[in-house]
CSV table of C-alpha atoms and ligand atoms in Angstrom, one decimal:
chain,number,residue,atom,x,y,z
A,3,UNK,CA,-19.5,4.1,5.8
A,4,UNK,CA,-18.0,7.0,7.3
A,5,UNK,CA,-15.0,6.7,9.4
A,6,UNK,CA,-13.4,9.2,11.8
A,7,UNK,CA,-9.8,8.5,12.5
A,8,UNK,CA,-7.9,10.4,15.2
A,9,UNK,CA,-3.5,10.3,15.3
A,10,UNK,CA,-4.4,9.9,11.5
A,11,UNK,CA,-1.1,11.2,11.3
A,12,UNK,CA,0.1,8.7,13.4
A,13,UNK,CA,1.8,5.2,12.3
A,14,UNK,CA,-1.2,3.2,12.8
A,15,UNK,CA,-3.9,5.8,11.9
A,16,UNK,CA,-2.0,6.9,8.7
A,17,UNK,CA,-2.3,3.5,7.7
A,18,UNK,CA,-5.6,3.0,8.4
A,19,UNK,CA,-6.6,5.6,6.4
A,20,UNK,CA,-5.1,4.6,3.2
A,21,UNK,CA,-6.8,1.0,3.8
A,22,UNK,CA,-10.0,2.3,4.7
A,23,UNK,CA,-10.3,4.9,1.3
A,24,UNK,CA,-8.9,1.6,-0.7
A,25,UNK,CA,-11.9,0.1,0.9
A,26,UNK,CA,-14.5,2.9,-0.4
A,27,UNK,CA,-14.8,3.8,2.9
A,28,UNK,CA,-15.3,7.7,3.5
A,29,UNK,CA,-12.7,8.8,5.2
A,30,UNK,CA,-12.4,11.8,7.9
A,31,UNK,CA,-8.8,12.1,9.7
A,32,UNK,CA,-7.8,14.1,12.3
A,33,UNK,CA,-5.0,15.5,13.3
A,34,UNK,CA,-3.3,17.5,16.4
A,35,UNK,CA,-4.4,20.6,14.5
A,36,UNK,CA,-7.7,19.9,14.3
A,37,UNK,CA,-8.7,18.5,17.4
A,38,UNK,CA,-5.5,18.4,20.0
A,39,UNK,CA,-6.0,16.1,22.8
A,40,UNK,CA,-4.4,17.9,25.5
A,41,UNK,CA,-7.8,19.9,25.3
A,42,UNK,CA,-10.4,17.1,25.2
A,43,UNK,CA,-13.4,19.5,25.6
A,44,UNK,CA,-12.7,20.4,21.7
A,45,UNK,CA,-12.2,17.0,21.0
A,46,UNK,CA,-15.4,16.3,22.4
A,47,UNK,CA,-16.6,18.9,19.9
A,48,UNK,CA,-14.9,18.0,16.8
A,49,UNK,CA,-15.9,14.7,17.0
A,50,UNK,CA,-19.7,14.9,18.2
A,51,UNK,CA,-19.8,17.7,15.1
A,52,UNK,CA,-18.5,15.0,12.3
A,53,UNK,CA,-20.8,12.1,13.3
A,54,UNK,CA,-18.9,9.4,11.5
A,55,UNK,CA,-20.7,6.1,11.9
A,56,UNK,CA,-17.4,4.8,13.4
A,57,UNK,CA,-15.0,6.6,15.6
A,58,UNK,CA,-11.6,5.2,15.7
A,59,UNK,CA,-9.2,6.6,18.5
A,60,UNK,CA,-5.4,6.1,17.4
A,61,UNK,CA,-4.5,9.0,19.0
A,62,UNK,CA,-2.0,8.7,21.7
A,63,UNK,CA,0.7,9.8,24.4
A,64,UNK,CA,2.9,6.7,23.0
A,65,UNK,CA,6.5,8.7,24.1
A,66,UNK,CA,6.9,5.8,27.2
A,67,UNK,CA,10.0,7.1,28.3
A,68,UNK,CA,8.9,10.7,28.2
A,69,UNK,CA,5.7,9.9,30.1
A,70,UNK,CA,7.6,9.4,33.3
A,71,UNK,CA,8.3,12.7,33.4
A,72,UNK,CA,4.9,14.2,31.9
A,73,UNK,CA,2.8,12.3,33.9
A,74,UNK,CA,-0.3,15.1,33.4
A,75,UNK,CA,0.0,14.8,29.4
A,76,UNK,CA,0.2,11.5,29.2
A,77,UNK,CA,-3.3,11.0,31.5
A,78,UNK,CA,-5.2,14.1,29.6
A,79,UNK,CA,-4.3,12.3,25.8
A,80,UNK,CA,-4.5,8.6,26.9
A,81,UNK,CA,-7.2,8.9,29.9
A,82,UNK,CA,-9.5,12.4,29.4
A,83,UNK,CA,-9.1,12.8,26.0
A,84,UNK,CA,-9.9,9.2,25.3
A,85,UNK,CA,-12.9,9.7,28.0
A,86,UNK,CA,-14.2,12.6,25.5
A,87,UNK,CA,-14.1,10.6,22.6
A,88,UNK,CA,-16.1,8.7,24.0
A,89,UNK,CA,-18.8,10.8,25.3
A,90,UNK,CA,-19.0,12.3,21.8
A,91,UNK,CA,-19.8,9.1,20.1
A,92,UNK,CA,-22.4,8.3,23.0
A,93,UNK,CA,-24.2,11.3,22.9
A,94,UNK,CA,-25.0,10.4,19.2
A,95,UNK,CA,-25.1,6.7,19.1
A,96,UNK,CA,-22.1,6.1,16.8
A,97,UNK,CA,-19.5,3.2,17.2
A,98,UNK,CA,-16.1,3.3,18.5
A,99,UNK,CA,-13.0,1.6,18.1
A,100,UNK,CA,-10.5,2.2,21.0
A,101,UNK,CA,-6.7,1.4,20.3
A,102,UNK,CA,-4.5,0.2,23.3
A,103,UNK,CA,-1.5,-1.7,24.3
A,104,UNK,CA,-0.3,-5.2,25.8
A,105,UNK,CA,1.2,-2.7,28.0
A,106,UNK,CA,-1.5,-3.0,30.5
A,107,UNK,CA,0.1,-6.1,31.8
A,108,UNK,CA,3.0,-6.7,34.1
A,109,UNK,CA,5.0,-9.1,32.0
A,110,UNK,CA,5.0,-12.1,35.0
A,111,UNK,CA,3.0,-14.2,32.8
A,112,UNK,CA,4.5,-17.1,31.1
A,113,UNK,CA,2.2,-18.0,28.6
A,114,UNK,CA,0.1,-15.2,26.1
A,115,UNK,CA,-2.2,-12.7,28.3
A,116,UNK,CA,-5.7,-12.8,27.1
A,117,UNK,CA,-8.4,-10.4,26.8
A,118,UNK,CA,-9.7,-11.1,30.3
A,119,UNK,CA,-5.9,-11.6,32.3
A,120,UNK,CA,-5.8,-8.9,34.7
A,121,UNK,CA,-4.1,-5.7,34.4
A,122,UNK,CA,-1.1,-4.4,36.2
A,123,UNK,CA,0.6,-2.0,34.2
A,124,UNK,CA,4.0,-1.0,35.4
A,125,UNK,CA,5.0,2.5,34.4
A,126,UNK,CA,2.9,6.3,33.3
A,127,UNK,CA,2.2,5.0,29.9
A,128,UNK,CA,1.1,2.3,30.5
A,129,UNK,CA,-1.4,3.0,33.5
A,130,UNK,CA,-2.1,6.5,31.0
A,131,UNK,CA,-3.6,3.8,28.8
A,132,UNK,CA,-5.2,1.2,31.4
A,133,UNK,CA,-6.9,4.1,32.9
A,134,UNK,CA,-8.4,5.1,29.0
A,135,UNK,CA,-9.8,1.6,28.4
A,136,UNK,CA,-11.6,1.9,32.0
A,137,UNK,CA,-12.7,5.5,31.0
A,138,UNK,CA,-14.1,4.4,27.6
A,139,UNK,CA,-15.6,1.3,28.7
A,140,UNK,CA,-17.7,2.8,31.6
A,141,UNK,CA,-19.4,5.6,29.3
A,142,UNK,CA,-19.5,2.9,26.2
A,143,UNK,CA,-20.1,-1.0,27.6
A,144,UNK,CA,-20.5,-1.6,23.7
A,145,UNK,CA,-17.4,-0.2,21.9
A,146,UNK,CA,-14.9,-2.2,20.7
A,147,UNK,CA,-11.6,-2.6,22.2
A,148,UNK,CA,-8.4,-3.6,20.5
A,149,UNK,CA,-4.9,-4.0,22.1
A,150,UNK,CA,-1.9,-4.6,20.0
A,151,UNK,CA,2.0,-5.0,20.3
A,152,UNK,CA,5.4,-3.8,19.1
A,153,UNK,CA,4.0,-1.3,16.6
A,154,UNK,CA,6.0,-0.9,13.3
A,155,UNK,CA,4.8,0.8,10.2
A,156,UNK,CA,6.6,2.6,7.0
A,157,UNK,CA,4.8,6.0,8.4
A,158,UNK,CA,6.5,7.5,11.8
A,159,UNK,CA,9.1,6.4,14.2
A,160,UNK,CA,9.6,2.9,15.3
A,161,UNK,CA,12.4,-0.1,16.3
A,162,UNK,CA,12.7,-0.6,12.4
A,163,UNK,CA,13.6,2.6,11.4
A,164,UNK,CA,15.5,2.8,14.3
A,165,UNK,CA,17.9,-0.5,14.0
A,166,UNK,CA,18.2,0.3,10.0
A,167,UNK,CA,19.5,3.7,10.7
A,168,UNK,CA,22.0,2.5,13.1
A,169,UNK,CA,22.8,-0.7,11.1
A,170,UNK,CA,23.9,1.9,8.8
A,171,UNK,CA,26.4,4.2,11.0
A,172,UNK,CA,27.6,1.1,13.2
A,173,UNK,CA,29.6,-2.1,12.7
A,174,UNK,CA,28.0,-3.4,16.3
A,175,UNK,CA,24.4,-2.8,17.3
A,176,UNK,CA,23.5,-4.0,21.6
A,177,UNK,CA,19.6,-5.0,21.7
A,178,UNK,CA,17.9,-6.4,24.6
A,179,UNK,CA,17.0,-9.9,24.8
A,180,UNK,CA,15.2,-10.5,27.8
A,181,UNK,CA,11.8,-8.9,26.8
A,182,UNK,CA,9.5,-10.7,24.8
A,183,UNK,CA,6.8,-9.9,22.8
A,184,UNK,CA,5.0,-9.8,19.1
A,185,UNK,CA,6.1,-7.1,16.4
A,186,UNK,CA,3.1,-6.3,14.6
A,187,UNK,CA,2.8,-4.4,11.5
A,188,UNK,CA,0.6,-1.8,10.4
A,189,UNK,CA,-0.9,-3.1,7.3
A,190,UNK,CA,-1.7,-6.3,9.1
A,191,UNK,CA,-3.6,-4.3,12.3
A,192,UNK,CA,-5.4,-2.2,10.2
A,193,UNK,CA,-7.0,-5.1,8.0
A,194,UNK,CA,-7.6,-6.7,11.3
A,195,UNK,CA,-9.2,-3.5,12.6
A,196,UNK,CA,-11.6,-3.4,9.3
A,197,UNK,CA,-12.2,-6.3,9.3
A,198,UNK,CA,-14.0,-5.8,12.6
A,199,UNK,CA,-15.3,-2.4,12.2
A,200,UNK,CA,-17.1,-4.5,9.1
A,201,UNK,CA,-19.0,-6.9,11.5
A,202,UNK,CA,-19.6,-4.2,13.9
A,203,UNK,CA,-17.9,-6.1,16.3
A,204,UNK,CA,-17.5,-4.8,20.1
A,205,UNK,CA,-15.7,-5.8,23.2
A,206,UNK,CA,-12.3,-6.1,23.8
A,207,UNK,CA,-9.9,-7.9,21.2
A,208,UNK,CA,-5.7,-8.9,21.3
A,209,UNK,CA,-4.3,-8.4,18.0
A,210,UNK,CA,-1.0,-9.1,16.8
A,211,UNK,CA,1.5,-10.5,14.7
A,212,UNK,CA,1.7,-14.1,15.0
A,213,UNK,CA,4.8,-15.4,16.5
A,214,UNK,CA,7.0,-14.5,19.2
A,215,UNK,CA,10.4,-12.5,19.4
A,216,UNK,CA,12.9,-10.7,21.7
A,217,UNK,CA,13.7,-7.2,20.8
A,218,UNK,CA,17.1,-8.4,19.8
A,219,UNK,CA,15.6,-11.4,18.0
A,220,UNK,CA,13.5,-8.7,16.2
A,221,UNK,CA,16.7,-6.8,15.2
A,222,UNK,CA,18.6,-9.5,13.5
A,223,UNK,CA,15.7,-10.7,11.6
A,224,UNK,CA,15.6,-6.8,10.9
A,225,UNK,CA,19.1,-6.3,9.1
A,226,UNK,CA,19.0,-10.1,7.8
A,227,UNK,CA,16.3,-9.3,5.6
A,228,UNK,CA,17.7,-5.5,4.5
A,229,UNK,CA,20.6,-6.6,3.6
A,230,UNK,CA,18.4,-9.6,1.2
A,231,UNK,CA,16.6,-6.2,0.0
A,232,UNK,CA,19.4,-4.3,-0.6
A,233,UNK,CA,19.1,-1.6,1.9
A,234,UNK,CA,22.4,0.0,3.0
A,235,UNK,CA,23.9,-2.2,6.2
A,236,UNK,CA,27.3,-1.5,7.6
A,237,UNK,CA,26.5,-3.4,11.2
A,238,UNK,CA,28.3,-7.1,11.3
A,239,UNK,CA,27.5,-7.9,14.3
A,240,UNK,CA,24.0,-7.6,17.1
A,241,UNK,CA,24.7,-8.4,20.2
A,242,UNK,CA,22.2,-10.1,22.7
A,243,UNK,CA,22.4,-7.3,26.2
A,244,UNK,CA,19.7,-8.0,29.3
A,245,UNK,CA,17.7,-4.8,29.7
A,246,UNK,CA,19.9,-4.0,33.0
A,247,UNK,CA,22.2,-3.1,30.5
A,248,UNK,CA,20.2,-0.7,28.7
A,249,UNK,CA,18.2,1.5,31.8
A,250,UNK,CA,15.0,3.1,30.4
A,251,UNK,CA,13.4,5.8,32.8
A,252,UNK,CA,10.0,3.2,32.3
A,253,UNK,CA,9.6,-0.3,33.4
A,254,UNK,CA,8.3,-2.4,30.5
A,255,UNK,CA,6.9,-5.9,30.5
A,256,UNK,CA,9.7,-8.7,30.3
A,257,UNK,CA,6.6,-10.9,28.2
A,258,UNK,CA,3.3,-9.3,26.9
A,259,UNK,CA,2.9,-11.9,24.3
A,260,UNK,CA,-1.2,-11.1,23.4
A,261,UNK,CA,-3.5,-14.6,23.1
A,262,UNK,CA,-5.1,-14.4,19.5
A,263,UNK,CA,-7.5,-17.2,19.8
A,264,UNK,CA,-10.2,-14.6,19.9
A,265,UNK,CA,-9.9,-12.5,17.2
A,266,UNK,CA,-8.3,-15.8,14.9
A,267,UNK,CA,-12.0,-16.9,15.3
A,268,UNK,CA,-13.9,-13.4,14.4
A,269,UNK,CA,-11.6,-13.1,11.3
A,270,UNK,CA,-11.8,-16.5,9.7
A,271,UNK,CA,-7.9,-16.4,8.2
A,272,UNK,CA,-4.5,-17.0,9.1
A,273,UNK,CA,-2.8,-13.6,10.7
A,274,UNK,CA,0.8,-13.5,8.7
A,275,UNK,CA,3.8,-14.6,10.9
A,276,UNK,CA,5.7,-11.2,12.3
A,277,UNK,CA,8.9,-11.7,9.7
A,278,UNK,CA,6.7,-11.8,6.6
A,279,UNK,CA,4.8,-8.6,8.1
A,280,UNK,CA,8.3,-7.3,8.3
A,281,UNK,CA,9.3,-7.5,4.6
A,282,UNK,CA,6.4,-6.5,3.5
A,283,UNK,CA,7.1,-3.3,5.7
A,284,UNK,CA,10.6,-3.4,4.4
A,285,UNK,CA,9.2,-3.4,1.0
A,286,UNK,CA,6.4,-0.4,2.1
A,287,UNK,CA,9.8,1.6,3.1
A,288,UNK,CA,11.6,1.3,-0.2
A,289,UNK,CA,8.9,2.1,-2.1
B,24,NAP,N1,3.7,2.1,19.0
B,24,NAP,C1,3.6,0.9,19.6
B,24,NAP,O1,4.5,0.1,19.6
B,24,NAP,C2,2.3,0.5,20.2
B,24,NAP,C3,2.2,-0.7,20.9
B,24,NAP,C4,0.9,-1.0,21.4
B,24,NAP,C5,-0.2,-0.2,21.3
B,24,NAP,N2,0.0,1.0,20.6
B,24,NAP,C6,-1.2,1.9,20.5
B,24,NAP,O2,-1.6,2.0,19.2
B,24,NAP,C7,-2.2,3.3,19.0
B,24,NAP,C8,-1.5,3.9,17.8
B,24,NAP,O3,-0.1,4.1,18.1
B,24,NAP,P1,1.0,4.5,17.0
B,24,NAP,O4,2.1,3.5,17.1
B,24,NAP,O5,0.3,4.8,15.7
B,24,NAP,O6,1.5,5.8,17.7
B,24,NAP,P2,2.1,7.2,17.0
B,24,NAP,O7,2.7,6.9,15.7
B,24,NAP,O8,2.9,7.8,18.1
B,24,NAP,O9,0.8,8.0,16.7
B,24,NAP,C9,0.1,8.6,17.8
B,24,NAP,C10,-0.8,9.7,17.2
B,24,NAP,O10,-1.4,10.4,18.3
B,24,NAP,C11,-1.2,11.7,18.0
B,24,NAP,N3,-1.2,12.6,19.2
B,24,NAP,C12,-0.3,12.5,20.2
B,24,NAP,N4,-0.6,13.5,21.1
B,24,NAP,C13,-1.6,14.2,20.6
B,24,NAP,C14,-2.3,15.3,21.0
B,24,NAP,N5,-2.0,16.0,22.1
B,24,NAP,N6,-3.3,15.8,20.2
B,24,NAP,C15,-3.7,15.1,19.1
B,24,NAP,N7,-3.0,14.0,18.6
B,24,NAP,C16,-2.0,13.6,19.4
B,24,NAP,C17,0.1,11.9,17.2
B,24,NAP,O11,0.0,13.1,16.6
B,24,NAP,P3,1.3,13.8,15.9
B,24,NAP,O12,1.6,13.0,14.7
B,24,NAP,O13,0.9,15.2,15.7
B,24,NAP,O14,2.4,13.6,17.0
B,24,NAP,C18,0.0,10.7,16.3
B,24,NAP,O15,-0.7,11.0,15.2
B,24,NAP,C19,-2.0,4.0,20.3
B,24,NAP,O16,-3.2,3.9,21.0
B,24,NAP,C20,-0.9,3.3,21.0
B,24,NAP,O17,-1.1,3.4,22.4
B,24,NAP,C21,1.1,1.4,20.1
C-alpha cells in the first residue's frame, strides 16, 4: 500500500512513518518544504500528483497558545488546507485519514466525550480544528476520522520533554491539576491508526491512551519513572497549582477525557494504560 503522510516531520507523523515502512508499507512523507499549508492550493497539487491509496493529514497549526494571536494561520493549516487535502483525495478516489483533537469539546462533561457528544471548542485552535473536521467531512462523508489527546512522542516538543528538562534545572516544578485528560503516546496512536487504515475503516474514531490523569498527575508519574531509568532529575518536589495560577492566552478544556468503546471494538486488543506508553517513550528517548 502506498501511504502519503503530511507533518511527517511532526511528532505523530514521524512516527507513523517509521511504523508504516516496518509494516512494508510504501511510504511517501511530506514535509513544510514540500507542500506548505499556508498555501493549500499547492497542497492540493502535491497530493492529487502522488496518488497514495491512503492520505493521512498530520499536519497541523498545533502552537495553541500562539493561535490566539494568528488566528488566519491557524484557519488556512487546520481549516483550508485540511479542506484541500481533501479535495485532492476526492478528485481521485483515494482514502483519507484526518487527525484531530479532544479539543473540539468544552471540557463541562463529566464522564468521557464520545464520537457523537457535541462540539464546543473554546479557543482559535481548537475551533481551527472543529472547522477542519467539518470541512473534510462535507467533501469526504467516507474518510476516516480520528481524534486523540495529550500527544507525547520521542520526535518533537511535548509536556515530557518539557517536565524532564525542567526536572533537571529545578528543585520545585508547579503543574496544573485541575485539567483532566489522557496522555497518549505516539507509538500506541500510530498502531491504532494502522490498524485502521488496514480494515479501511471510515468515520470518526476517539483514540487514546487508556486511563485518566491531571497534567500534574502526568508529571510526577513523568520524573517517578526517569529517575527508575536513570535520567538526570534534580526536582524534589511537583506541586499541584489550579490553572488560575498558570494563565495561558487559550482556554483549554478542564476534562476531554475521549470514550474508547468504539475503536476498543474495531481493534480487538487491549490499548496499553498511559504510564506503560510513557516508559516505553521514556525508553524511545534514551535510545
Ligand atoms: N500535540 C497534541 O497534544 C495533540 C493533541 C490532540 C490532537 N493532536 C493532533 O494530532 C495531529 C499531529 O499533531 P502532532 O502532535 O504530531 O503535532 P506537531 O508535532 O506539532 O506536528 C505538526 C506537523 O504539522 C506541520 N506543519 C505545521 N504547519 C505547517 C505548514 N504551514 N505547512 C506544512 N506543515 C506544517 C509541522 O511541520 P514542521 O515540523 O515543519 O513544523 C509538523 O510536522 C494534529 O492534527 C494535531 O492537531 C495533537
Amino acid at each position: 500500500m502506498k501511504v502519503l503522510i503530511t507533518g511527517a516531520g511532526g511528532q505523530l507523523g514521524h512516527e507513523l512513518c517509521a511504523r508504516l515502512l516496518q509494516a512494508g508499507h510504501a511510504v511517501i512523507p511530506l514535509t513544510r518544504a514540500e507542500a506548505d499549508f499556508t498555501c493549500p492550493e499547492r497542497v492540493r497539487d502535491a497530493i492529487a500528483a502522488a496518488k497514495a491509496d491512503w492520505v493521512v493529514n498530520c499536519a497541523a497549526y498545533t502552537a495553541v497558545d500562539k493561535a490566539e494571536s494568528d488566528s488566519a494561520t491557524a484557519f488556512i493549516v487546520n481549516r483550508d488546507a485540511a479542506r484541500a487535502v481533501a479535495e485532492a483525495v476526492a478528485g481521485y478516489g483515494g482514502h483519507l485519514l484526518h487527525v484531530s483533537t479532544d479539543f473540539i469539546f468544552d471540557g463541562t462533561q463529566s464522564h468521557p466525550y464520545r464520537e457523537d457528544d457535541l462540539a464546543n471548542p473554546l479557543g482559535v485552535y481548537a475551533h481551527s480544528k472543529w472547522a477542519g473536521e467539518q470541512a473534510v467531512r462535507e467533501l469526504m462523508p467516507e474518510a476516516l476520522i480520528v481524534r486523540t489527546a495529550w500527544v507525547h512522542g520521542a520526535q518533537g516538543n511535548n509536556f515530557v520533554k518539557t517536565m524532564l528538562r525542567l526536572a533537571a534545572e529545578r528543585d520545585e516544578l508547579r503543574v496544573v491539576d485541575d485539567q483532566i485528560g489522557s496522555p497518549s503516546w505516539t507509538g500506541d496512536i500510530a498502531d491504532a491508526l494502522i490498524a485502521l487504515i488496514q480494515q479501511d475503516a471510515h468515520g470518526c474514531f476517539h483514540f487514546t491512551n487508556e486511563g485518566v490523569a491531571s497534567w500534574y498527575d502526568f508529571a510526577v508519574a513523568i520524573i517517578a519513572e526517569a529517575r527508575v531509568l536513570g535520567f538526570p532529575i534534580k526536582a524534589q518536589r511537583v506541586t499541584p497549582i489550579p490553572t488560575s495560577g498558570y494563565p495561558t492566552p487559550a482556554r483549554r478544556p478542564a476534562y476531554s477525557v475521549l470514550d474508547k468503546q468504539k475503536i476498543r471494538a474495531a481493534l480487538g486488543r487491549p490499548i496499553p494504560h498511559w504510564r506503560e506508553a510513557l516508559v516505553s517513550m521514556l525508553r524511545e528517548l534514551q535510545t
